[in-house]
Tab-separated table of C-alpha atoms in Angstrom:
chain	number	residue	atom	x	y	z
Q	1035	MET	CA	-25.193	26.401	-28.510
Q	1036	ASN	CA	-25.545	22.972	-30.587
Q	1037	ASN	CA	-23.608	20.212	-30.019
Q	1038	ARG	CA	-21.068	20.318	-32.842
Q	1039	ALA	CA	-20.176	23.859	-31.066
Q	1040	ALA	CA	-19.811	22.489	-27.449
Q	1041	ALA	CA	-17.264	19.910	-29.179
Q	1042	GLY	CA	-15.270	22.493	-30.835
Q	1043	ASN	CA	-15.516	24.408	-27.626
Q	1044	ASP	CA	-14.157	21.572	-25.689
Q	1045	ARG	CA	-10.764	21.554	-27.655
Q	1046	ALA	CA	-10.623	25.093	-27.036
Q	1047	TYR	CA	-11.200	24.737	-23.371
Q	1048	TRP	CA	-8.715	21.897	-23.083
Q	1049	LEU	CA	-5.790	23.640	-24.944
Q	1050	ALA	CA	-6.183	26.548	-22.904
Q	1051	THR	CA	-6.429	24.724	-19.872
Q	1052	MET	CA	-3.291	22.690	-20.526
Q	1053	LEU	CA	-1.424	26.089	-21.445
Q	1054	ARG	CA	-2.834	27.709	-18.312
Q	1055	ILE	CA	-1.172	24.911	-16.000
Q	1056	ALA	CA	2.157	24.818	-17.962
Q	1057	ASP	CA	2.564	28.207	-19.168
Q	1058	PRO	CA	4.342	29.716	-15.813
Q	1059	MET	CA	7.023	26.459	-15.478
Q	1060	ILE	CA	7.918	26.773	-19.326
Q	1061	LYS	CA	8.503	30.480	-19.157
Q	1062	ALA	CA	10.829	30.357	-15.929
Q	1063	LEU	CA	12.687	27.486	-17.189
Q	1064	ALA	CA	13.377	28.763	-20.652
Q	1065	SER	CA	14.689	32.111	-18.983
Q	1066	ARG	CA	16.525	30.175	-16.402
Q	1067	LYS	CA	14.501	31.156	-13.920
Q	1068	LEU	CA	12.575	28.231	-12.434
Q	1069	ARG	CA	14.430	27.953	-8.873
Q	1070	ALA	CA	14.270	31.738	-8.548
Q	1071	THR	CA	10.359	31.542	-9.352
Q	1072	MET	CA	8.579	28.563	-8.615
Q	1073	PRO	CA	7.047	28.104	-5.359
Q	1074	VAL	CA	7.597	24.662	-3.729
Q	1075	GLU	CA	4.770	23.704	-1.537
Q	1076	ASN	CA	5.754	20.234	0.421
Q	1077	LYS	CA	5.489	18.361	3.717
Q	1078	LYS	CA	9.259	17.538	3.566
Q	1079	GLU	CA	12.294	20.123	2.864
Q	1080	GLU	CA	13.995	17.301	1.197
Q	1081	GLN	CA	11.332	17.288	-1.829
Q	1082	LEU	CA	12.453	20.806	-2.731
Q	1083	GLN	CA	15.656	19.085	-4.568
Q	1084	TYR	CA	13.318	17.137	-6.779
Q	1085	SER	CA	10.380	19.360	-7.209
Q	1086	HIS	CA	11.703	21.329	-10.236
Q	1087	LEU	CA	12.387	18.388	-12.516
Q	1088	GLU	CA	9.196	16.925	-11.314
Q	1089	ALA	CA	7.312	19.909	-13.024
Q	1090	LEU	CA	9.295	19.803	-16.086
Q	1091	ALA	CA	9.127	15.788	-16.916
Q	1092	ARG	CA	5.179	15.789	-15.571
Q	1093	THR	CA	4.118	18.594	-17.754
Q	1094	LEU	CA	5.764	17.305	-20.878
Q	1095	VAL	CA	4.547	13.960	-20.631
Q	1096	GLY	CA	0.999	15.009	-21.393
Q	1097	MET	CA	1.884	17.924	-23.362
Q	1098	ALA	CA	4.328	16.307	-25.961
Q	1099	PRO	CA	1.430	14.818	-28.319
Q	1100	TRP	CA	0.071	18.602	-28.797
Q	1101	LEU	CA	3.951	19.844	-29.576
Q	1102	GLU	CA	4.814	17.316	-31.981
Q	1103	ASN	CA	1.732	17.304	-34.350
Q	1104	PRO	CA	1.010	20.451	-36.420
Q	1105	ALA	CA	-2.113	22.079	-35.472
Q	1106	GLN	CA	-5.062	22.374	-38.202
Q	1107	ASP	CA	-5.730	25.717	-36.934
Q	1108	ALA	CA	-3.417	28.789	-37.622
Q	1109	GLU	CA	-3.379	30.563	-34.327
Q	1110	GLU	CA	-3.411	27.190	-32.477
Q	1111	GLU	CA	-0.002	26.261	-34.752
Q	1112	LYS	CA	1.320	29.589	-34.240
Q	1113	LEU	CA	0.997	28.516	-30.229
Q	1114	ARG	CA	2.434	25.137	-30.753
Q	1115	VAL	CA	5.481	26.508	-32.552
Q	1116	HIS	CA	6.064	29.212	-30.012
Q	1117	TYR	CA	5.903	26.562	-26.790
Q	1118	GLY	CA	7.997	24.211	-28.944
Q	1119	GLU	CA	10.745	26.606	-28.903
Q	1120	LEU	CA	10.133	27.403	-25.213
Q	1121	VAL	CA	10.463	23.842	-24.180
Q	1122	ARG	CA	13.729	23.235	-26.164
Q	1123	ALA	CA	15.163	26.103	-24.203
Q	1124	GLY	CA	14.080	24.775	-21.254
Q	1125	LEU	CA	15.815	21.500	-21.870
Q	1126	ASP	CA	18.967	23.303	-22.305
Q	1127	ALA	CA	18.577	25.191	-19.251
Q	1128	ALA	CA	17.696	22.041	-17.291
Q	1129	THR	CA	20.565	19.868	-18.789
Q	1130	ASP	CA	23.240	22.487	-18.847
Q	1131	PRO	CA	25.964	21.929	-15.700
Q	1132	GLU	CA	26.579	25.992	-16.262
Q	1133	SER	CA	22.776	26.791	-16.007
Q	1134	PRO	CA	21.224	28.101	-12.508
Q	1135	ASP	CA	18.346	25.675	-13.003
Q	1136	PHE	CA	20.481	22.528	-13.807
Q	1137	LEU	CA	18.391	19.840	-12.437
Q	1138	ASN	CA	18.741	16.977	-10.108
Q	1139	PHE	CA	18.936	13.916	-12.252
Q	1140	SER	CA	21.895	12.439	-10.190
Q	1141	HIS	CA	21.116	12.704	-6.225
Q	1142	GLY	CA	18.203	10.540	-4.466
Q	1143	GLN	CA	15.528	7.958	-5.529
Q	1144	GLN	CA	13.038	10.560	-6.896
Q	1145	PRO	CA	15.266	11.490	-10.077
Q	1146	ILE	CA	14.642	7.986	-11.279
Q	1147	VAL	CA	10.873	8.355	-11.227
Q	1148	ASP	CA	11.081	11.912	-13.195
Q	1149	THR	CA	13.832	11.044	-15.684
Q	1150	ALA	CA	11.058	8.365	-17.046
Q	1151	PHE	CA	8.398	10.796	-17.357
Q	1152	LEU	CA	10.784	13.170	-19.423
Q	1153	ALA	CA	11.784	10.124	-21.655
Q	1154	ASN	CA	8.299	9.124	-21.980
Q	1155	ALA	CA	7.539	12.642	-23.353
Q	1156	ILE	CA	10.438	12.508	-25.651
Q	1157	LEU	CA	8.987	9.034	-26.986
Q	1158	ARG	CA	5.669	11.021	-27.437
Q	1159	ALA	CA	7.290	14.179	-29.227
Q	1160	PRO	CA	10.390	12.883	-30.408
Q	1161	ASN	CA	11.043	15.343	-33.319
Q	1162	THR	CA	10.297	18.483	-31.033
Q	1163	LEU	CA	12.045	17.223	-27.963
Q	1164	TRP	CA	14.862	15.151	-29.571
Q	1165	HIS	CA	15.600	15.574	-33.296
Q	1166	ARG	CA	15.219	19.479	-32.985
Q	1167	LEU	CA	18.103	19.944	-30.187
Q	1168	ASP	CA	21.246	20.928	-31.100
Q	1169	SER	CA	24.081	18.467	-30.634
Q	1170	ARG	CA	25.529	20.306	-27.263
Q	1171	VAL	CA	21.783	19.824	-25.735
Q	1172	LYS	CA	21.493	16.189	-26.885
Q	1173	GLY	CA	24.865	15.448	-25.412
Q	1174	ASN	CA	23.677	17.068	-21.912
Q	1175	LEU	CA	20.419	15.481	-22.055
Q	1176	VAL	CA	21.558	12.002	-22.582
Q	1177	LYS	CA	24.325	12.629	-19.374
Q	1178	ALA	CA	21.612	13.607	-17.764
Q	1179	MET	CA	19.251	10.388	-18.281
Q	1180	LYS	CA	22.268	8.239	-18.146
Q	1181	ALA	CA	22.735	9.496	-14.344
Q	1182	THR	CA	19.694	7.723	-12.986
Q	1183	ARG	CA	21.860	4.640	-13.711
Q	1184	THR	CA	23.355	4.472	-10.319
Q	1185	ARG	CA	20.211	3.761	-8.393
Q	1186	LYS	CA	17.924	1.125	-7.930
Q	1187	PRO	CA	14.253	1.253	-8.655
Q	1188	ALA	CA	12.006	0.031	-5.942
Q	1189	PHE	CA	10.521	-3.253	-6.254
Q	1190	ASN	CA	7.017	-1.953	-8.051
Q	1191	ASN	CA	5.652	0.251	-10.839
Q	1192	TRP	CA	9.052	2.061	-10.317
Q	1193	LEU	CA	10.765	-0.911	-12.844
Q	1194	LEU	CA	8.742	0.608	-15.198
Q	1195	PHE	CA	10.853	4.183	-14.904
Q	1196	ALA	CA	14.059	2.540	-15.554
Q	1197	ALA	CA	12.704	0.569	-18.305
Q	1198	MET	CA	11.356	3.670	-20.102
Q	1199	THR	CA	14.182	5.761	-19.462
Q	1200	GLU	CA	16.385	2.607	-21.242
Q	1201	THR	CA	13.938	2.484	-23.769
Q	1202	ALA	CA	14.211	6.105	-24.930
Q	1203	LEU	CA	17.562	6.218	-24.910
Q	1204	GLY	CA	17.585	3.486	-27.362
Q	1205	VAL	CA	15.495	5.366	-29.378
Q	1206	MET	CA	17.727	8.008	-28.890
Q	1207	GLY	CA	20.594	5.897	-30.674
Q	1208	GLU	CA	22.284	5.485	-27.647
Q	1209	ASP	CA	23.380	2.249	-25.709
Q	1210	TRP	CA	20.703	1.218	-23.813
Q	1211	ASP	CA	20.050	-1.724	-21.121
Q	1212	LYS	CA	17.759	-4.347	-22.491
Q	1213	MET	CA	17.699	-5.999	-19.268
Q	1214	ARG	CA	15.954	-3.362	-17.320
Q	1215	VAL	CA	13.700	-3.300	-19.937
Q	1216	ASP	CA	13.203	-7.224	-19.912
Q	1217	PHE	CA	13.230	-7.101	-15.905
Q	1218	ALA	CA	10.390	-4.179	-16.183
Q	1219	LEU	CA	8.297	-6.042	-18.644
Q	1220	LYS	CA	8.403	-9.767	-17.148
Q	1221	GLN	CA	7.913	-8.624	-13.575
Q	1222	HIS	CA	4.626	-6.933	-14.444
Q	1223	GLU	CA	3.394	-9.671	-16.660
Q	1224	GLN	CA	3.755	-11.790	-13.298
Q	1225	TRP	CA	1.959	-8.930	-11.403
Q	1226	TYR	CA	-0.809	-8.572	-13.601
Q	1227	LEU	CA	-3.997	-9.762	-11.437
Q	1228	GLY	CA	-6.820	-10.106	-14.143
Q	1229	ASP	CA	-9.231	-7.747	-15.817
Q	1230	GLY	CA	-7.018	-5.294	-16.998
Q	1231	MET	CA	-5.174	-4.728	-13.693
Q	1232	TYR	CA	-1.889	-5.085	-12.258
Q	1233	GLY	CA	-0.608	-5.060	-8.951
Q	1234	ASP	CA	1.842	-2.204	-7.906
Q	1235	GLY	CA	4.611	-4.923	-6.847
Q	1236	VAL	CA	3.361	-8.116	-5.578
Q	1237	HIS	CA	-0.346	-6.717	-4.176
Q	1238	TYR	CA	-3.462	-4.949	-5.365
Q	1239	HIS	CA	-3.677	-1.269	-4.808
Q	1240	ALA	CA	-6.925	0.248	-4.676
Q	1241	ASP	CA	-5.407	3.907	-6.363
Q	1242	TYR	CA	-4.643	5.271	-9.595
Q	1243	TYR	CA	-0.911	3.840	-10.576
Q	1244	ASN	CA	-2.413	1.398	-13.172
Q	1245	SER	CA	-3.261	5.162	-14.672
Q	1246	PHE	CA	-0.089	7.177	-13.564
Q	1247	VAL	CA	2.387	5.013	-14.791
Q	1248	ILE	CA	1.541	1.502	-15.369
Q	1249	GLN	CA	-0.711	0.722	-18.395
Q	1250	PRO	CA	0.546	3.947	-20.279
Q	1251	MET	CA	4.302	3.227	-19.758
Q	1252	LEU	CA	3.726	-0.726	-20.709
Q	1253	VAL	CA	2.111	0.648	-23.961
Q	1254	ASP	CA	4.711	3.048	-25.026
Q	1255	ILE	CA	7.753	0.539	-24.114
Q	1256	ILE	CA	6.203	-2.614	-25.709
Q	1257	GLU	CA	5.426	-0.191	-28.740
Q	1258	HIS	CA	9.005	0.791	-29.073
Q	1259	VAL	CA	11.040	-2.502	-28.087
Q	1260	HIS	CA	8.556	-5.116	-29.432
Q	1261	GLY	CA	10.662	-5.601	-32.715
Q	1262	HIS	CA	14.111	-6.108	-30.529
Q	1263	ASP	CA	13.067	-9.515	-29.084
Q	1264	VAL	CA	10.974	-12.145	-29.524
Q	1265	ASP	CA	9.752	-12.569	-25.985
Q	1266	TRP	CA	8.690	-8.878	-25.926
Q	1267	ALA	CA	7.447	-9.465	-29.058
Q	1268	GLY	CA	4.633	-12.208	-27.382
Q	1269	MET	CA	3.943	-10.040	-24.355
Q	1270	ARG	CA	2.591	-7.097	-27.023
Q	1271	GLU	CA	-1.114	-8.045	-27.734
Q	1272	ASN	CA	-1.860	-8.808	-23.925
Q	1273	ILE	CA	-0.307	-5.673	-22.898
Q	1274	LEU	CA	-2.676	-3.802	-25.822
Q	1275	ILE	CA	-5.914	-5.566	-24.279
Q	1276	ARG	CA	-5.598	-5.158	-21.073
Q	1277	ALA	CA	-4.879	-1.156	-21.332
Q	1278	GLN	CA	-8.101	-1.213	-23.856
Q	1279	ARG	CA	-9.793	-3.038	-20.572
Q	1280	TYR	CA	-8.765	-0.581	-18.246
Q	1281	ALA	CA	-9.729	2.411	-20.495
Q	1282	ALA	CA	-13.365	0.916	-20.500
Q	1283	LEU	CA	-13.447	0.651	-16.479
Q	1284	GLN	CA	-11.842	4.272	-16.296
Q	1285	GLU	CA	-14.495	5.783	-18.490
Q	1286	ARG	CA	-17.352	3.977	-16.527
Q	1287	SER	CA	-15.869	5.344	-13.216
Q	1288	ILE	CA	-16.738	8.762	-14.127
Q	1289	SER	CA	-19.994	9.900	-12.276
Q	1290	PRO	CA	-22.387	11.849	-14.035
Q	1291	GLU	CA	-21.451	15.170	-12.452
Q	1292	GLY	CA	-17.965	14.781	-13.615
Q	1293	THR	CA	-16.176	13.120	-10.124
Q	1294	PHE	CA	-14.781	9.907	-9.832
Q	1295	PRO	CA	-13.740	7.935	-6.556
Q	1296	VAL	CA	-11.454	9.094	-4.418
Q	1297	THR	CA	-9.263	6.294	-3.497
Q	1298	GLY	CA	-5.678	5.388	-3.206
Q	1299	ARG	CA	-2.701	7.695	-2.923
Q	1300	SER	CA	-1.303	10.873	-4.871
Q	1301	LEU	CA	-4.882	12.199	-5.349
Q	1302	ALA	CA	-3.145	15.487	-6.058
Q	1303	TYR	CA	-2.321	14.394	-9.722
Q	1304	ARG	CA	-6.198	15.280	-9.904
Q	1305	PHE	CA	-7.531	14.475	-13.810
Q	1306	GLY	CA	-4.109	12.917	-14.200
Q	1307	ALA	CA	-5.782	9.879	-12.669
Q	1308	PHE	CA	-7.393	9.572	-16.572
Q	1309	GLN	CA	-4.073	9.263	-18.341
Q	1310	SER	CA	-4.583	5.448	-19.442
Q	1311	LEU	CA	-8.062	6.664	-20.599
Q	1312	ALA	CA	-6.694	9.674	-22.300
Q	1313	HIS	CA	-3.514	7.472	-23.825
Q	1314	ILE	CA	-5.826	4.494	-25.280
Q	1315	ALA	CA	-8.150	7.781	-26.905
Q	1316	LEU	CA	-4.804	9.426	-28.467
Q	1317	ARG	CA	-4.166	5.802	-29.904
Q	1318	ARG	CA	-7.849	5.612	-31.748
Q	1319	GLU	CA	-7.938	2.355	-29.530
Q	1320	LEU	CA	-11.003	2.644	-27.724
Q	1321	PRO	CA	-13.200	-0.371	-26.642
Q	1322	GLU	CA	-15.654	-1.618	-28.256
Q	1323	GLY	CA	-18.945	0.358	-27.358
Q	1324	VAL	CA	-16.908	3.304	-25.896
Q	1325	ALA	CA	-17.252	6.839	-28.544
Q	1326	PRO	CA	-14.394	8.938	-28.637
Q	1327	ALA	CA	-17.120	11.922	-28.094
Q	1328	GLN	CA	-18.456	10.323	-25.080
Q	1329	VAL	CA	-14.710	10.126	-23.945
Q	1330	ARG	CA	-13.943	13.687	-24.611
Q	1331	SER	CA	-17.292	14.550	-23.219
Q	1332	ALA	CA	-16.548	12.485	-19.761
Q	1333	LEU	CA	-12.924	14.077	-19.589
Q	1334	SER	CA	-14.065	17.466	-20.317
Q	1335	ALA	CA	-16.509	17.322	-17.350
Q	1336	VAL	CA	-13.830	15.857	-14.771
Q	1337	ILE	CA	-11.482	18.920	-15.992
Q	1338	ARG	CA	-13.860	21.143	-15.412
Q	1339	ARG	CA	-15.048	20.082	-12.144
Q	1340	LEU	CA	-11.227	20.191	-10.971
Q	1341	ILE	CA	-9.700	23.076	-12.568
Q	1342	GLU	CA	-12.322	25.687	-11.663
Q	1343	ALA	CA	-12.090	24.752	-7.778
Q	1344	PRO	CA	-11.216	27.647	-6.022
Q	1345	GLY	CA	-7.853	27.526	-4.405
Q	1346	THR	CA	-6.391	25.343	-7.470
Q	1347	PHE	CA	-3.874	27.957	-8.410
Q	1348	ASP	CA	-1.862	30.612	-6.380
Q	1349	GLU	CA	-1.756	34.174	-7.306
Q	1350	ALA	CA	1.046	33.576	-9.724
Q	1351	GLY	CA	-0.957	30.695	-11.471
Q	1352	TRP	CA	0.982	27.601	-10.066
Q	1353	LEU	CA	-1.035	24.616	-8.960
Q	1354	LYS	CA	-1.918	24.531	-5.505
Q	1355	ILE	CA	-1.477	20.643	-3.434
Q	1356	GLY	CA	-5.165	19.215	-3.452
Q	1357	LEU	CA	-7.597	17.350	-5.940
Q	1358	CYS	CA	-10.608	19.757	-5.833
Q	1359	GLY	CA	-9.523	23.385	-4.918
Q	1360	HIS	CA	-6.328	23.974	-2.027
Q	1361	GLN	CA	-6.282	20.577	0.180
Q	1362	PRO	CA	-2.919	20.409	1.540
Q	1363	GLU	CA	-3.916	17.132	3.819
Q	1364	LEU	CA	-4.091	15.598	0.308
Q	1365	GLY	CA	-0.289	15.708	-0.299
Q	1366	GLU	CA	1.673	12.704	0.940
Q	1367	THR	CA	5.074	13.560	2.004
Q	1368	TYR	CA	6.226	12.789	-1.210
Q	1369	ILE	CA	4.222	15.474	-2.962
Q	1370	SER	CA	5.510	18.805	-3.638
Q	1371	THR	CA	4.156	21.582	-6.243
Q	1372	GLY	CA	6.246	19.981	-9.139
Q	1373	SER	CA	4.580	16.638	-8.410
Q	1374	LEU	CA	1.040	18.245	-9.209
Q	1375	TYR	CA	1.486	18.337	-12.977
Q	1376	LEU	CA	1.188	15.105	-13.515
Q	1377	CYS	CA	-2.224	16.542	-14.136
Q	1378	ASN	CA	-1.304	17.505	-17.603
Q	1379	ALA	CA	-1.344	13.699	-18.596
Q	1380	VAL	CA	-5.041	14.099	-19.233
Q	1381	PHE	CA	-4.493	16.135	-22.225
Q	1382	LEU	CA	-2.691	13.644	-24.532
Q	1383	PRO	CA	-5.956	13.779	-26.782
Q	1384	LEU	CA	-4.785	17.308	-27.939
Q	1385	GLY	CA	-2.482	15.519	-29.891
Q	1386	LEU	CA	-5.120	14.301	-32.072
Q	1387	PRO	CA	-6.244	16.463	-35.198
Q	1388	ALA	CA	-8.712	19.027	-34.480
Q	1389	ASP	CA	-11.226	17.184	-37.067
Q	1390	ASP	CA	-10.665	14.134	-35.568
Q	1391	GLU	CA	-13.733	12.127	-34.395
Q	1392	PHE	CA	-12.633	12.468	-30.723
Q	1393	TRP	CA	-13.037	16.501	-31.408
Q	1394	GLN	CA	-15.822	16.242	-33.908
Q	1395	GLY	CA	-18.556	13.985	-32.413
Q	1396	ALA	CA	-21.507	15.837	-30.600
Q	1397	GLU	CA	-21.535	15.765	-27.191
Q	1398	THR	CA	-22.212	12.382	-25.948
Q	1399	PRO	CA	-23.600	11.259	-22.483
Q	1400	TRP	CA	-20.762	8.740	-20.900
Q	1401	THR	CA	-21.882	5.472	-19.539
Q	1402	SER	CA	-22.602	6.493	-16.075
Q	1403	GLN	CA	-24.665	9.482	-17.563
Q	1404	LYS	CA	-26.517	7.168	-19.644
Q	1405	VAL	CA	-27.431	4.298	-16.628
Q	1406	TRP	CA	-28.778	7.061	-14.154
Q	1407	SER	CA	-30.919	8.813	-16.376
Q	1408	GLY	CA	-32.223	5.636	-17.151
Q	1409	GLN	CA	-31.056	5.086	-20.814
Q	1410	THR	CA	-29.872	1.876	-22.253
Q	1411	VAL	CA	-26.426	0.803	-21.859
Q	1412	ALA	CA	-24.730	-2.401	-22.785
Q	1413	ILE	CA	-23.887	-5.107	-20.019
Q	1414	ASP	CA	-20.080	-4.733	-18.715
Q	1415	LYS	CA	-18.230	-7.990	-18.796
Q	1416	ALA	CA	-14.799	-9.137	-17.701
Q	1417	LEU	CA	-11.740	-9.381	-19.857
């Protein structure tokens, strides 16, 4: 197989993998059978009340760009249209108070998180996930999102969850709380540590929350609100530059074998750890010296390494807790089956057209492959 053929097969593999992960949840919710059919693996029974919203929101936050942008291939376009219809039916089921799958937006702290992931998905696919809803579903969705306002987010990356929900409400034409946005943006500016890294709260944490949450949400929020406030406009450039630097660090962290450092919490989100790199690739803003094809090649290696590990799925196709296969010991007490679907965030570049350089560039060694095979690489330097 030549390198061009391999590149084309990468897109097909990514799409098939994303749909393999998403399909059970999307079809169950569309038919209003999610609660009845989704198994919930957890360490605390409390998580059962949150897991279904987690599965929905986290699936869509990664799938949204693909759902939003018409495909060039006719068969892929049929799939995109089909899944868009299913997802809209699922949003109806999730927000209709009379539905057996009416999800929990109003009780406990966890819905603050997953309402924000759903809001982020809406920003990434406004036509598919908002404009094409009928007025009744729109009204239910807005009520569900506003229901999170009754609780206070934690003083860490959670500030961005409140800000993301308010940002989306503003884009949706609803009243939005600019103070929640302002507080999150300015507090994260104070928590910036240097060289593209933010603290998760006051302190640095050696985990992947800069990618799971902080960098992508900062970028998506600032891109939608910078025109509303002079202070926010002044923050935009630095937010984007830092995200590019963090993307460069993420690319360098992928080993020649497609593995990455096993550090910090929430490792059961699997390749969702690379949302930030995938996000910058989607935006066509990769740092100088990092080619789109090498990012695709690196992420493809990670995806294959993890998704093909035995025990990743149960017999019905639902994800199991773990990083490389079924490793329940890697699930924190807040982790349940629904949580795992943040892995879908790696698939953001499927929102790029098939003829984009990201997909068409020949298979390319990434930085660690070059270094450990004695090839020439550029010197890394701090921001």
